[in-house]
Short mmCIF file of C-alpha atoms and ligand atoms in Angstrom, two decimals:
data_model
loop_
_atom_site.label_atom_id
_atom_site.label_comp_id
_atom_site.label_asym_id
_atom_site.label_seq_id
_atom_site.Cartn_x
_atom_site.Cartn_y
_atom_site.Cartn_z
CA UNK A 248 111.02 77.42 104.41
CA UNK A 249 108.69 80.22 105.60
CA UNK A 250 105.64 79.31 107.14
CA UNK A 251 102.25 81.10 107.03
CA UNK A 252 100.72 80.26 110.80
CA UNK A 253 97.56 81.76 110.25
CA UNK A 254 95.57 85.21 109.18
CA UNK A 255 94.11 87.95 111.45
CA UNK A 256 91.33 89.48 109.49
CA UNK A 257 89.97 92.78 111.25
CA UNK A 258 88.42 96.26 110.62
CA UNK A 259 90.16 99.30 111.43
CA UNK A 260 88.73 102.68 112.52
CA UNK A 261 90.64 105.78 114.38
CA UNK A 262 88.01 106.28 116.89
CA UNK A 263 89.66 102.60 118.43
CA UNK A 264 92.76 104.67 119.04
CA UNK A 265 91.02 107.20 121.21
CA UNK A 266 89.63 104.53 122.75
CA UNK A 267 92.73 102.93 123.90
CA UNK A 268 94.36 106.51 124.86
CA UNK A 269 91.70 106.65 126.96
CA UNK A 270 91.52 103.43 128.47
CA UNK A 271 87.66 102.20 127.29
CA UNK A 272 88.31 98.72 126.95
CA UNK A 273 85.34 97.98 129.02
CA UNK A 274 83.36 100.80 127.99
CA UNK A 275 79.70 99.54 127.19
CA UNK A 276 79.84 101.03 124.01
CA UNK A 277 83.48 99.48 123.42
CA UNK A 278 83.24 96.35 125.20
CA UNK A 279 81.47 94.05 122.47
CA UNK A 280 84.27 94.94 120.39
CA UNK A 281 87.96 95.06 122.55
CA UNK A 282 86.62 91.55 123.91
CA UNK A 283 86.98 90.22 120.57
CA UNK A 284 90.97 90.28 120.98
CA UNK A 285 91.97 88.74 124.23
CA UNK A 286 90.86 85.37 122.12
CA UNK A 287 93.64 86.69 119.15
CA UNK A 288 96.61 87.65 121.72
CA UNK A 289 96.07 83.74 123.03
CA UNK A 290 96.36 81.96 119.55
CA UNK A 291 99.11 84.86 119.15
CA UNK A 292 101.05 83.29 122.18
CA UNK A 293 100.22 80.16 120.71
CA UNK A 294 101.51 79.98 117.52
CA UNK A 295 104.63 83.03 118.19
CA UNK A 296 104.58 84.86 114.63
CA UNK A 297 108.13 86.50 113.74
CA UNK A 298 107.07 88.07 111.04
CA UNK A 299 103.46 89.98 110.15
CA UNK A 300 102.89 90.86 106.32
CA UNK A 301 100.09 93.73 107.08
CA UNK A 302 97.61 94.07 103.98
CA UNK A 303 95.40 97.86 104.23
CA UNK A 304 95.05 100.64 102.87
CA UNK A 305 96.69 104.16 102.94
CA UNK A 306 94.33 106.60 104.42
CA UNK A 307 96.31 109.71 102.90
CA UNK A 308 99.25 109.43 104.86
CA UNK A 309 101.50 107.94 102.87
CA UNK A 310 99.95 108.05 99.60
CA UNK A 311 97.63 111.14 98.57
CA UNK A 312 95.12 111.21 95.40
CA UNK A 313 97.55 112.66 93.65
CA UNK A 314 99.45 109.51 93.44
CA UNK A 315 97.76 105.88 94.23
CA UNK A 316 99.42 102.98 93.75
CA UNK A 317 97.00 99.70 93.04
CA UNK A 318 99.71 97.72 95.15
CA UNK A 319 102.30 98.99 96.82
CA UNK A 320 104.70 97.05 99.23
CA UNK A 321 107.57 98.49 101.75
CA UNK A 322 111.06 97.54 101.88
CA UNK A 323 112.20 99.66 104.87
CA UNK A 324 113.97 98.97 108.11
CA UNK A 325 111.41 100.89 110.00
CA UNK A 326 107.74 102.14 109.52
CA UNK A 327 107.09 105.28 111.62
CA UNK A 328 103.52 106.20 112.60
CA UNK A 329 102.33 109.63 111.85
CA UNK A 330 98.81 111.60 112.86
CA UNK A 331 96.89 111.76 109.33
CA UNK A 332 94.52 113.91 111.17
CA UNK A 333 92.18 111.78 113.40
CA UNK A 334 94.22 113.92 116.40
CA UNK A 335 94.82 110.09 117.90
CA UNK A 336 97.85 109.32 119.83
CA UNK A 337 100.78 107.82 117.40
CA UNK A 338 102.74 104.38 118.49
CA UNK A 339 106.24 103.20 118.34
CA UNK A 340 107.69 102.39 115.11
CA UNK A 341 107.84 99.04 113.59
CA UNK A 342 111.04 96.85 112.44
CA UNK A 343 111.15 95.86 109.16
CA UNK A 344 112.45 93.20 107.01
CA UNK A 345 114.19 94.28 103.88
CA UNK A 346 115.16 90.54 102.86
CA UNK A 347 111.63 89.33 103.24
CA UNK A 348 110.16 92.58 101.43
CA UNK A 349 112.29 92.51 98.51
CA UNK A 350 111.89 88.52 98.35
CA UNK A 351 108.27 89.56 98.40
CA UNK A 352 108.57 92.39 95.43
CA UNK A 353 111.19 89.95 92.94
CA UNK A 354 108.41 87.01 93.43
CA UNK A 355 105.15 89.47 92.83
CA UNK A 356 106.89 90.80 90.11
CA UNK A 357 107.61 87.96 88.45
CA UNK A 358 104.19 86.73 88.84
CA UNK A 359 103.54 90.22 86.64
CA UNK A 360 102.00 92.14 89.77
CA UNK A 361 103.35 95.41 88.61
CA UNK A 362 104.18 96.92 92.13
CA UNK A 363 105.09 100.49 93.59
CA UNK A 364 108.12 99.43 96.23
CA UNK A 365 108.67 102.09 98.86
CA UNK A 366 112.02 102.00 100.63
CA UNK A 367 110.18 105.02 102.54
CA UNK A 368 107.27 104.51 104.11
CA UNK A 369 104.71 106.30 106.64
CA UNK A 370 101.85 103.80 108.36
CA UNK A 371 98.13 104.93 109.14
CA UNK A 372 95.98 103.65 111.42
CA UNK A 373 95.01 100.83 109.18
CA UNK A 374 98.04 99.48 110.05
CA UNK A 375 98.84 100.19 113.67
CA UNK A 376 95.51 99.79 115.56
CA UNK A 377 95.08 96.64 114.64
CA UNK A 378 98.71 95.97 115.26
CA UNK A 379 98.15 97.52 118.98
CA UNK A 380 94.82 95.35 119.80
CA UNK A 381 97.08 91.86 118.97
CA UNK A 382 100.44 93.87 121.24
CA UNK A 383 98.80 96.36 123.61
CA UNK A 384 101.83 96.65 125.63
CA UNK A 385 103.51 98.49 121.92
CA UNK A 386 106.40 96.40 122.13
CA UNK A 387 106.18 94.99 118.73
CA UNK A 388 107.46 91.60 118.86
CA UNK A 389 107.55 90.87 115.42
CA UNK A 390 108.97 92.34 112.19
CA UNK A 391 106.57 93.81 109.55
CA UNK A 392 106.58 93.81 105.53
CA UNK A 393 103.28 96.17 104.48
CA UNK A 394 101.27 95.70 101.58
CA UNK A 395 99.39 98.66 100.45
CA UNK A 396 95.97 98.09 98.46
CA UNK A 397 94.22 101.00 97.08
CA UNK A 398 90.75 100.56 97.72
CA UNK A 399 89.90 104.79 98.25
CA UNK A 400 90.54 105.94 94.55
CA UNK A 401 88.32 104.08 91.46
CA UNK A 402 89.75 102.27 89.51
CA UNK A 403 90.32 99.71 92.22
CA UNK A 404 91.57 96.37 91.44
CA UNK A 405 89.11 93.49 91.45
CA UNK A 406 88.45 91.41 94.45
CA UNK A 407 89.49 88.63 91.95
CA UNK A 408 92.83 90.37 91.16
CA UNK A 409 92.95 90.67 95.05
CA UNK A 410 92.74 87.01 95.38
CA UNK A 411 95.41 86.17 93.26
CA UNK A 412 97.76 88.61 94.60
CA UNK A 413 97.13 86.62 98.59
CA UNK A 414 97.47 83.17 96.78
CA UNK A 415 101.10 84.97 95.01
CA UNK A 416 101.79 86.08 97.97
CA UNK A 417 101.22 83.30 99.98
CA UNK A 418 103.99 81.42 97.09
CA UNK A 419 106.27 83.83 97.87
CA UNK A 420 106.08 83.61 101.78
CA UNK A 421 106.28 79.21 101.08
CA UNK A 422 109.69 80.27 98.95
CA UNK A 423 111.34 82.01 100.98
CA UNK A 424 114.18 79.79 102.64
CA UNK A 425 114.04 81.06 106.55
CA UNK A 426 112.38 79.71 108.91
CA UNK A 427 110.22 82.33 109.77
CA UNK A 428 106.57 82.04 111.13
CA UNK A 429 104.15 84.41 109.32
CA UNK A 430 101.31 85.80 109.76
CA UNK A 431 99.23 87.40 107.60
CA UNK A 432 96.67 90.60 108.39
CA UNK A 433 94.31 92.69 106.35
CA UNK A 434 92.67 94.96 107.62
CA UNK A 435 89.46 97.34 106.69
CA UNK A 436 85.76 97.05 106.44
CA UNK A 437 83.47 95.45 106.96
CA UNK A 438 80.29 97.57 105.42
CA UNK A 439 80.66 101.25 106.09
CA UNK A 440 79.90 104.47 104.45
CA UNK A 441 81.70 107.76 105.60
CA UNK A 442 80.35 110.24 103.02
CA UNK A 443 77.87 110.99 100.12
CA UNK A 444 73.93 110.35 100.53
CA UNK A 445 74.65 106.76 101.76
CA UNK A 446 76.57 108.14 104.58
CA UNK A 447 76.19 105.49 107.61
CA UNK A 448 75.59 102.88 105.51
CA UNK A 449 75.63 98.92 107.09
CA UNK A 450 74.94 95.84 105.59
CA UNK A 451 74.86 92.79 107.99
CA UNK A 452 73.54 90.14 105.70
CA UNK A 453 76.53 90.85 103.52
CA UNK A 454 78.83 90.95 106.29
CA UNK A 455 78.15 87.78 107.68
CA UNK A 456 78.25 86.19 104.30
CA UNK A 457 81.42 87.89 103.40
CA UNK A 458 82.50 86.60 106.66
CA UNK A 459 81.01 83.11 106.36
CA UNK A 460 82.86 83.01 102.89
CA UNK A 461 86.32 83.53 103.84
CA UNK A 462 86.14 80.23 106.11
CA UNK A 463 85.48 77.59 102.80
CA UNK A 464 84.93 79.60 99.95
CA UNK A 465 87.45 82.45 99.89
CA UNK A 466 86.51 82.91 96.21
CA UNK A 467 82.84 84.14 96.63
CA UNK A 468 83.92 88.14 97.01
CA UNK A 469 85.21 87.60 93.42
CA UNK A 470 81.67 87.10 91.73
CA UNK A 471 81.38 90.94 92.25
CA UNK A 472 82.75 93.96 90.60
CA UNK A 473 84.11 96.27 92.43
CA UNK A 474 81.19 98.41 91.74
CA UNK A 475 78.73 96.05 93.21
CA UNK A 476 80.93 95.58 96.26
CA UNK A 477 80.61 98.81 96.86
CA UNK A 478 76.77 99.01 96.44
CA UNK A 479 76.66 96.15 98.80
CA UNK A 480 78.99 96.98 101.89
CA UNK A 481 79.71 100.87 101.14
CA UNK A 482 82.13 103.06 99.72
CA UNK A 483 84.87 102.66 102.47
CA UNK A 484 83.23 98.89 102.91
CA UNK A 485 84.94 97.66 99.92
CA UNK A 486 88.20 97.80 102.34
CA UNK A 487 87.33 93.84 102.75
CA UNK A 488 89.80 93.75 99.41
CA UNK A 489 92.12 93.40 102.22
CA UNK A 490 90.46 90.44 103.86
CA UNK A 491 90.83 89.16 100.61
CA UNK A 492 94.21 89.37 99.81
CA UNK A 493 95.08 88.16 103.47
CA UNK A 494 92.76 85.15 102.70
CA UNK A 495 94.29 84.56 99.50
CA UNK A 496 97.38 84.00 101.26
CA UNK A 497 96.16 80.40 102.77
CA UNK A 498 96.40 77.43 100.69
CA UNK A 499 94.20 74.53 101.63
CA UNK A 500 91.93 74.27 103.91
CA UNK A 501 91.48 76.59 107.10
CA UNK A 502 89.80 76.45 110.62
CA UNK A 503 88.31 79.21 111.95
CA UNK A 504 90.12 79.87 114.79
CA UNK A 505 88.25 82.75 116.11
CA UNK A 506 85.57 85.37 114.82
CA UNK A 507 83.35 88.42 115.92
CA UNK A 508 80.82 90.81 114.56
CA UNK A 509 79.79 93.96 116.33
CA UNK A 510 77.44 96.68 115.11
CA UNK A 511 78.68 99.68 115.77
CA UNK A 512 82.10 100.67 116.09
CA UNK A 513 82.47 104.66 115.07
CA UNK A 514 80.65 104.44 111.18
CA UNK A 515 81.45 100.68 111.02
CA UNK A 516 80.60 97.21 111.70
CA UNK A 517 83.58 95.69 112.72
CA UNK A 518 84.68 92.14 112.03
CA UNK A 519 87.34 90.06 113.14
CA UNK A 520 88.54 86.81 112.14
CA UNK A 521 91.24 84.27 112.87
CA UNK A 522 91.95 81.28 110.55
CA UNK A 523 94.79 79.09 110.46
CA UNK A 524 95.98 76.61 108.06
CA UNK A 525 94.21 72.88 108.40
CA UNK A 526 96.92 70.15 109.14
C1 LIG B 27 86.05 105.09 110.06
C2 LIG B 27 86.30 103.86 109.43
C3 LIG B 27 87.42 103.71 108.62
O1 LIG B 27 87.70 102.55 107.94
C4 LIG B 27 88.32 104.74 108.46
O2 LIG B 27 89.42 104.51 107.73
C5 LIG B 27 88.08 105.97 109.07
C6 LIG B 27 86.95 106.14 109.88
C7 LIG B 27 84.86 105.29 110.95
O3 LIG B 27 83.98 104.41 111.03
O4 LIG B 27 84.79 106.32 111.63
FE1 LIG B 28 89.52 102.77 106.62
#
């Protein structure tokens, strides 16, 4: 049986690709945040993942306005890396795992998440910075399934829909009869605001709840609409839907392995979180 060994909950922003082209690491302005992962790349050691099911969103890369999926999950042997126009170096492309993926889609499914499944598939930064702060060296040691939320184009699904599609996913990870280690990401937020009169926008209080939350109460998100969760951590804020899928994912009780909180990174305030499962 497949085991989930923990989540990695993190935000993602371009500017932490430039960063790492350029070597910053210990960059005042960059410091409080790349010191967050040294901590992550231990517990990675630790527990040896051979699998990571990566839950973001597409920035325009693979899916433009024209076309947005509410969930979308790959089934490819490989997931190339392409500039979507931040001008940031791209990284080296990621194994699959067909067999897990389309164990993941037949389960989902059947728990009547009506999925887009893309045997083609391009990944944004979303998905490979926070893949290169856990591997810096780029030599992916694990194989990736991605799980594609749209949280850019209204309607988005709930943060309660969210929820239930971790906890299904988390059942359909538990069915699956390798014996692969798992971990799950999701990646985004926390409160930021690229555009519109709110442009800038941070909201620690909500943050550090939101943050507080996932630890004991990975529920609380889902007392908002997605409206509100907008209003509270911003229009590109309301990526946390992918903290909340990841969370989803755990059954039980969690420790909190790890966390940080740094004010600012680019636009954002960037979060990070490690939780395993308890027992
Ligand atoms: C920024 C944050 C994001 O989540 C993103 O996708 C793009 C840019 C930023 O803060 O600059
Ligand atoms: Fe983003």
């Amino acid at each position: 049986m497949a085991r989930i060994v923990g989540t990695i909950t993190t935000s993602h922003v371009p500017a932490i690709g430039g960063a790492i082209a350029k070597g910053l690491q210990n960059d005042p302005y960059w410091k409080p945040f790349f010191d967050g992962f040294p901590p992550v790349r231990e517990w990675l050691a630790k527990v040896k993942p051979d699998v990571v099911v990566l839950v973001y969103n597409d920035h325009g890369l693979n899916f433009f306005l024209d076309k947005m999926p509410t969930f979308a999950v790959g089934a490819a042997s490989e997931y190339r890396n392409a500039d979507e126009g931040w001008g940031i170096p791209t990284v080296p492309p990621f194994r699959g795992d067909p067999e897990l993926s389309w164990h993941l889609i037949e389960q989902l499914v059947a728990e009547e998440f009506d999925l887009t499944t893309c045997q083609e598939m391009v990944v944004d930064h979303a998905f490979t910075l926070p893949m290169a702060l856990c591997w810096p060296d780029m030599k992916w040691p694990v194989r990736t399934v991605p799980v594609c939320v749209n949280t850019v184009q209204g309607p988005l699904p709930s943060a309660a829909r969210c929820y239930k599609l971790g906890q299904a996913i988390g059942r359909a990870i538990a069915s699956w009869p390798g014996d692969e280690r798992v971990v799950v990401m999701g990646t985004g937020g926390l409160s930021h605001q690229l555009d519109g009169e709110r442009a800038g926008f941070i909201n620690r209080e909500f943050d550090l709840a939101f943050m507080d939350s996932m630890v004991a109460n990975p529920a609380w998100a889902t007392r908002y609409s997605t409206t509100e969760l907008v209003e509270l951590s911003g229009t590109q804020g309301v990526e946390l839907l992918n903290w909340v899928v990841a969370r989803g994912a755990l059954p039980g009780k969690v420790r909190k392995e790890h966390a940080n909180y740094h004010i600012p990174i680019s636009n954002t305030a960037s979060g990070l979180m490690v939780l395993e499962p308890q027992g």
